[in-house]
Coordinates of C-alpha atoms in Angstrom, one line a residue:
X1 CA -5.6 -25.9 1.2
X2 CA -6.0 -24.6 -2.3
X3 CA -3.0 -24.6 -4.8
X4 CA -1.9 -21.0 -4.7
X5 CA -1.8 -21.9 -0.8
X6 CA 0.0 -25.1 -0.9
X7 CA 2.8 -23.2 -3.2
X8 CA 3.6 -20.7 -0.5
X9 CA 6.3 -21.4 2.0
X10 CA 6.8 -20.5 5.5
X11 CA 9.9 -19.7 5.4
X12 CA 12.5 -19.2 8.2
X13 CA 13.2 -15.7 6.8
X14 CA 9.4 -15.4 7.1
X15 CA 9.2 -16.1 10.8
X16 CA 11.9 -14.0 12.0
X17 CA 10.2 -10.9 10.2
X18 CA 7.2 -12.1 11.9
X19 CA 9.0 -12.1 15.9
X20 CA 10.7 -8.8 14.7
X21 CA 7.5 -7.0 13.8
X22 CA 5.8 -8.3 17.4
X23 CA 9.1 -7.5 19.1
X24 CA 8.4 -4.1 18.1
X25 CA 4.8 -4.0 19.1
X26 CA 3.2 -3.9 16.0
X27 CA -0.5 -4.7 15.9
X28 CA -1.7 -8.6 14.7
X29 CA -3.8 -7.3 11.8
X30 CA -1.7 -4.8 10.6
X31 CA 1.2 -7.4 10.0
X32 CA -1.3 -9.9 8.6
X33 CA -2.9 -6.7 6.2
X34 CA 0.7 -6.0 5.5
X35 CA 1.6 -10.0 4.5
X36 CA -1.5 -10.2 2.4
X37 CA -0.8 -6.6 0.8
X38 CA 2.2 -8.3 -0.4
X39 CA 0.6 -11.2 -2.0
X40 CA 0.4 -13.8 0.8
X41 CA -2.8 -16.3 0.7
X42 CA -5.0 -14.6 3.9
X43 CA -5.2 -18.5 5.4
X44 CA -1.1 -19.2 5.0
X45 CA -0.6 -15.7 6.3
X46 CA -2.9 -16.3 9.6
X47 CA -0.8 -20.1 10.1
X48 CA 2.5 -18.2 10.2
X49 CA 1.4 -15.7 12.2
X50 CA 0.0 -17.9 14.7
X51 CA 2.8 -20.6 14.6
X52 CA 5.5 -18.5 14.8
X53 CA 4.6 -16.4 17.5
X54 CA 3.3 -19.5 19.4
X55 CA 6.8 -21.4 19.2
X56 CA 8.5 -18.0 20.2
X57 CA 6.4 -17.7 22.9
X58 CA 6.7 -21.4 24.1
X59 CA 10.2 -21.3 23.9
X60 CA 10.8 -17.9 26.0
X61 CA 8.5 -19.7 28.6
X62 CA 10.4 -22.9 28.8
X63 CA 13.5 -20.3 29.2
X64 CA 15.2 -21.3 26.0
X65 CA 17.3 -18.9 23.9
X66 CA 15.3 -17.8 20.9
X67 CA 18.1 -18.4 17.9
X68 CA 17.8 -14.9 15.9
X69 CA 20.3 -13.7 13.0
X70 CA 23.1 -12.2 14.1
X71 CA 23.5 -8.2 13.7
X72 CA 26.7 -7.6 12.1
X73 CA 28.4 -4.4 11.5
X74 CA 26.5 -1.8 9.2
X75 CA 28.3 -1.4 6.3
X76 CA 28.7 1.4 3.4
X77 CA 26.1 1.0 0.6
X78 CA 25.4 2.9 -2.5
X79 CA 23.7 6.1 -2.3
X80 CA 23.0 8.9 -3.7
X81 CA 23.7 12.7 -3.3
X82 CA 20.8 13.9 -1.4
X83 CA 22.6 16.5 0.9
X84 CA 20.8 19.7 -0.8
X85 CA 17.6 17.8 -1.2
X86 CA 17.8 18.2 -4.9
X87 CA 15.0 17.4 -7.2
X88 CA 16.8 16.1 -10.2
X89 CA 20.4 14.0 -10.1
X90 CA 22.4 14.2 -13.1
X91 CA 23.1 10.7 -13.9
X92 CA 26.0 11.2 -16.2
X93 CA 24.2 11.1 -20.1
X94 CA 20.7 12.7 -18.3
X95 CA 18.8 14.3 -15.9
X96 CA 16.9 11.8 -13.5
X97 CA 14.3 13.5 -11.1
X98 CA 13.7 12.6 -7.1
X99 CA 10.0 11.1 -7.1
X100 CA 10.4 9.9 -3.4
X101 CA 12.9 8.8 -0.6
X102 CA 12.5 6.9 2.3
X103 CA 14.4 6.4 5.7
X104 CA 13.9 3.0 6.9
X105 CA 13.8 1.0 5.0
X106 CA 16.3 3.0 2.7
X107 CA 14.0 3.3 -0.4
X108 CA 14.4 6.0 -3.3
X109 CA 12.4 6.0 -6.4
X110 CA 13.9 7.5 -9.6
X111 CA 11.8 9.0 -12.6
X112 CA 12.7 9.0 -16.0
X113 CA 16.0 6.4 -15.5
X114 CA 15.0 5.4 -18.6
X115 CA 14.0 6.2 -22.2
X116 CA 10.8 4.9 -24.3
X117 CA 13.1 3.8 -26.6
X118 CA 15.4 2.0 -24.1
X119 CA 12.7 0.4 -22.1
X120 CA 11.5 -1.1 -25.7
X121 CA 15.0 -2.1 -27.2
X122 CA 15.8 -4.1 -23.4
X123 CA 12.8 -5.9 -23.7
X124 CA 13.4 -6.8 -27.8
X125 CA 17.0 -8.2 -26.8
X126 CA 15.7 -9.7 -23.6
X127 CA 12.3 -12.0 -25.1
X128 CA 13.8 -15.0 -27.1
X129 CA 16.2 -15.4 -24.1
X130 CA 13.3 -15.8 -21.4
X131 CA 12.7 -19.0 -19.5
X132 CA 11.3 -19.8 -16.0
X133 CA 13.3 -17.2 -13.3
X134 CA 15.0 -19.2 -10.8
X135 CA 16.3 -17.9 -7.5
X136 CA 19.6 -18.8 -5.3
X137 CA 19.7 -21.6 -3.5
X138 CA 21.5 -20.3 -0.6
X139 CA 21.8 -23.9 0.4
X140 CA 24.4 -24.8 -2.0
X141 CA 25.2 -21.7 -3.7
X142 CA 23.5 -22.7 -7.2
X143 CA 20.0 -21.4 -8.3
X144 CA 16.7 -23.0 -8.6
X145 CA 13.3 -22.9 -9.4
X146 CA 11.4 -21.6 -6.5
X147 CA 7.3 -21.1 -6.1
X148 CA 7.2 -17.7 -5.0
X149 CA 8.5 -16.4 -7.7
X150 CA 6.4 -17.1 -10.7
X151 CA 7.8 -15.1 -13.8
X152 CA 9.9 -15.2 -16.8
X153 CA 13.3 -13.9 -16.9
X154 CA 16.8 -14.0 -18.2
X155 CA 20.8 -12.3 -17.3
X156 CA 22.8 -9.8 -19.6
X157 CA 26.6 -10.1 -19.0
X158 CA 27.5 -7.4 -17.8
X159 CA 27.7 -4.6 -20.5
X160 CA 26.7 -7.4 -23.1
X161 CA 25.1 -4.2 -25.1
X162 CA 25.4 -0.4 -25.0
X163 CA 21.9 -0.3 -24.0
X164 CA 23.2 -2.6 -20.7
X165 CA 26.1 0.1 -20.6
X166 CA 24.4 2.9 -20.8
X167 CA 22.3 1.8 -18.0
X168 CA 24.5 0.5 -15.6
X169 CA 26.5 3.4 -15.8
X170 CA 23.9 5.6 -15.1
X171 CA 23.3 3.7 -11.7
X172 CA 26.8 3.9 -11.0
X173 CA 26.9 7.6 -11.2
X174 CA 23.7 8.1 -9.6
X175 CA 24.4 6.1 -6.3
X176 CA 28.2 6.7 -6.3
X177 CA 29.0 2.8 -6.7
X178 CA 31.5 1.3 -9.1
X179 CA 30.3 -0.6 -12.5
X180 CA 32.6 -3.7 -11.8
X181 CA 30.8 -4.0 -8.2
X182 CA 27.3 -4.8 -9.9
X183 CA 25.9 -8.0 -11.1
X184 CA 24.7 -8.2 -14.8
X185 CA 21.4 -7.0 -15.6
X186 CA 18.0 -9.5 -15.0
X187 CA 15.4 -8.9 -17.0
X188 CA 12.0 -10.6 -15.9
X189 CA 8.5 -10.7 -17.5
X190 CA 5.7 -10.7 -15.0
X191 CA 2.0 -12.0 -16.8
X192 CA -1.2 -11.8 -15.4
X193 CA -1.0 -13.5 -11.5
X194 CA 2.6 -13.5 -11.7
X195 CA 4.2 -12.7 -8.5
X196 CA 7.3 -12.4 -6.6
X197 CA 6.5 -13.5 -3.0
X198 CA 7.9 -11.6 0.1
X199 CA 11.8 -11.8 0.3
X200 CA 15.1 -10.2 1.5
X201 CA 17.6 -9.8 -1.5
X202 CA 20.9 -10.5 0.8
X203 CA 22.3 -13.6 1.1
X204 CA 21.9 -15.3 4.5
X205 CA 24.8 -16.1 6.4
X206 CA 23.1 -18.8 7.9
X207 CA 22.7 -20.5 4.8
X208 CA 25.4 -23.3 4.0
X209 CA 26.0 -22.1 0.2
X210 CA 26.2 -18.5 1.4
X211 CA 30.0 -18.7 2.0
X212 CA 31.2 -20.0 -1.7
X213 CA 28.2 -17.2 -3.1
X214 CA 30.0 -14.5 -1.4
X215 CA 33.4 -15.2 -3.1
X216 CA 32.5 -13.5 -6.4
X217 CA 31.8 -10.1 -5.1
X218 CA 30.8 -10.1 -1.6
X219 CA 27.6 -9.4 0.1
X220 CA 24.5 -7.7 -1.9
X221 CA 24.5 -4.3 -0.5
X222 CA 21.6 -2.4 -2.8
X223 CA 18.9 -3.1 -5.3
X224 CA 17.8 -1.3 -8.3
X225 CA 14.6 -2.3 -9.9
X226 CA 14.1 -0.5 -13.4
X227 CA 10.4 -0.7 -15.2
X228 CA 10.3 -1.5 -18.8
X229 CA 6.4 -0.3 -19.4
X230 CA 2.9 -0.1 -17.1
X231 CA 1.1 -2.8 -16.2
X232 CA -2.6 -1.8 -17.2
X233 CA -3.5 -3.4 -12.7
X234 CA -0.9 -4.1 -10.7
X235 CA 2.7 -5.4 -10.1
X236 CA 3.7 -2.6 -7.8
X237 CA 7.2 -3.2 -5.6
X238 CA 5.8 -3.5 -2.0
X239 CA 7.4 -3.0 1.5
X240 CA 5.6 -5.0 3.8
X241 CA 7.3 -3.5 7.2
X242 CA 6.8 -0.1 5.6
X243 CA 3.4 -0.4 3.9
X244 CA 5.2 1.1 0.7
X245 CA 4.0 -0.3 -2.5
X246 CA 6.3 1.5 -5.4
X247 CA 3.5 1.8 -8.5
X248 CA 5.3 -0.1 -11.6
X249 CA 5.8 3.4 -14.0
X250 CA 7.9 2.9 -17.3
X251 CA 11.4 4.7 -17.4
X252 CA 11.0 4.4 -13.5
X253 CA 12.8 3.0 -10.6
X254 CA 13.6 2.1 -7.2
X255 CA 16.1 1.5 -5.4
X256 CA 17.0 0.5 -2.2
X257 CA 19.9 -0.5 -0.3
X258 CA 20.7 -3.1 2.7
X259 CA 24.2 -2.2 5.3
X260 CA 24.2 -5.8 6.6
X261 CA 22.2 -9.2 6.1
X262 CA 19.4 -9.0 8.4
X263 CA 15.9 -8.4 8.8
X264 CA 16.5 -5.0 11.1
X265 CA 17.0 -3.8 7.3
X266 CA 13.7 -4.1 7.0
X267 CA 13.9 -4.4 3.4
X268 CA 11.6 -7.5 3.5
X269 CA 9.9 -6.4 -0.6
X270 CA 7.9 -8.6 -3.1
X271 CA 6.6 -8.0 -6.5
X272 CA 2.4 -7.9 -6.3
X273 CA 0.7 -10.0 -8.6
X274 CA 0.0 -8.7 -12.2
X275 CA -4.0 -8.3 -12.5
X276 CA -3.8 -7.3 -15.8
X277 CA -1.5 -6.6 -18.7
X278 CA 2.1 -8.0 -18.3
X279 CA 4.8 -6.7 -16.2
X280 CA 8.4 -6.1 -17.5
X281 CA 11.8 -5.2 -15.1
X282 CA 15.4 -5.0 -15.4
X283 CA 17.0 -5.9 -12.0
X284 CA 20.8 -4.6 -11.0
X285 CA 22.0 -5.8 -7.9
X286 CA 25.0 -4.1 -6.0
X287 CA 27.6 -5.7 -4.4
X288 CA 30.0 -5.1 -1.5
X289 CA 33.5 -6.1 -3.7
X290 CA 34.6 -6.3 -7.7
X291 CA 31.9 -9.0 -9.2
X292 CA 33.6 -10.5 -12.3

C-alpha cells in the first residue's frame, strides 16, 4: 500500500454511507466512481466497498441486527427565501445572485457573497495565523490532527473584524439564521494535493465527546463554504451521494444544511485535491442554539 493509501481511513461514517447507498440500490461502480471523484485512493475505495458490504451481508445471514445510526427527528435549519424562485437575495449590504439549488442533499450555491477586495483583506488577516487544520475529535470533544484533511488553517472569533462582521451578517440575513447561532469564521489554505477527505460536518451522537461538544451551541445544522480566489485545477466542493462537485469561484459559495445527524442527509462532501495553484476558504458553520 502506498502512502497516500496508508493515510486514508475506513471510517465507520464511511461504511454506513457505503450500506446506505446499496440499501438503496445504487450500482457498485458508480459508488466506487463517486468515492474516487471525491478523492479516495481507487485500491482503499474497492477494500471498503468490498468489506463493508461483506460484513453487512454476513451479519444479515447469521440473522444479527445490523447496528445503524439512529434517525432522529428533522429539525429546522437555516434557509433561505426561495419561495418566488428569485434570482438574486438581498443579503442585507448587497445583492447576492442564485447560481444553483439542490434538493437532496440541500445544496445552494451563492455568487458574488463576496467582494475582490474582501476575499483579499480575509486572506492578509488570516496568513501569519495559519498552522496545520485539525478536526474534532468527537471522541473526547477536543480537536486533532487528522490525515484526511491536509491543509492549513486558522479561527476568527467571532466578529474579531468588520470584514468577519460584515460577512457573517450577510449569511445571517441570507439564510434567516441568527449571528450568535454561528461558529467563528475558519479560514483554510489548500496547496497543491491538499485535500479534505469525504466527511459529514455534524457531530455524531455515537461519538463519546459528542455530548460535552453539544453544550456550546447544540447540533451543526448548516454549512457555508465561502471561496477567497480560483484555484488555476481543482479543489471543487464535491457531493459524493449526489455526484455534485461545486467549482471553487472567488466571491462564491455554498451552502448546505443537515435537519439531523445522520447519513440519510446525504450531505457526505469533501474538498478535491488542489492540482494546481492554491486553494483559499472561509468556513461558517451553523448551529442549532446561541454558540458563545
Amino acid at each position: 500500500m502506498n502512502v497516500q493509501q496508508s493515510q486514508q481511513s475506513i471510517t465507520p461514517e464511511l461504511r454506513a454511507w457505503i450500506v446506505a447507498q446499496a440499501e438503496a440500490g445504487c450500482d457498485p461502480q458508480a459508488v466506487l466512481k463517486a468515492m474516487h471523484d471525491s478523492g479516495w485512493d481507487e485500491e482503499v475505495a474497492l477494500e471498503a466497498m468490498e468489506g463493508t458490504l461483506r460484513e453487512h451481508l454476513a451479519a444479515r445471514g447469521a440473522g444479527r441486527e445490523v447496528a445503524q445510526p439512529p434517525l432522529r427527528p428533522a429539525a429546522s435549519v437555516p434557509e433561505p427565501d426561495l419561495s418566488q424562485s428569485p434570482a438574486t437575495l438581498w443579503a442585507g449590504d448587497r445583492e447576492v445572485s442564485v447560481v444553483m439549488t439542490l434538493a437532496s442533499p440541500r445544496v445552494i450555491v451563492f455568487g458574488g457573497l463576496l467582494s475582490d477586495a474582501e476575499c483579499d483583506e480575509l486572506i492578509a488577516l488570516a496568513e501569519p495565523r495559519l498552522s496545520r487544520s485539525e478536526t474534532v475529535d468527537t471522541d473526547t470533544g477536543g480537536s486533532e490532527v487528522n490525515a484526511s484533511r491536509t491543509s492549513q488553517g486558522m479561527f476568527f472569533q467571532r466578529g474579531e473584524h468588520p470584514v468577519c462582521a460584515r460577512l457573517e451578517q450577510r449569511i445571517a440575513t441570507l439564510l434567516r439564521w441568527p449571528v450568535e447561532r454561528g461558529e467563528g469564521l475558519q479560514i483554510l489554505r489548500y496547496g497543491p494535493g491538499a485535500e479534505y477527505r469525504p466527511h459529514h460536518d455534524y457531530f455524531d451522537p455515537a461519538h463519546a465527546g459528542t455530548p460535552t461538544i453539544l453544550k456550546r451551541g447544540g447540533q451543526r445544522l448548516g454549512t457555508v463554504v465561502v471561496y477567497l480566489n480560483t484555484p488555476a485545477k481543482g479543489g471543487a466542493t464535491t457531493f459524493p451521494e449526489a455526484g455534485l462537485a461545486v467549482a471553487p469561484v472567488r466571491g462564491n459559495a455554498v451552502f448546505f444544511s443537515y435537519d439531523r445527524p445522520h447519513p440519510a442527509t446525504r450531505t457526505l462532501h469533501g474538498g478535491a485535491p488542489v492540482v494546481e495553484g492554491e486553494k483559499w476558504v472561509a468556513t461558517k458553520w451553523l448551529r442549532e442554539g446561541r454558540f458563545d
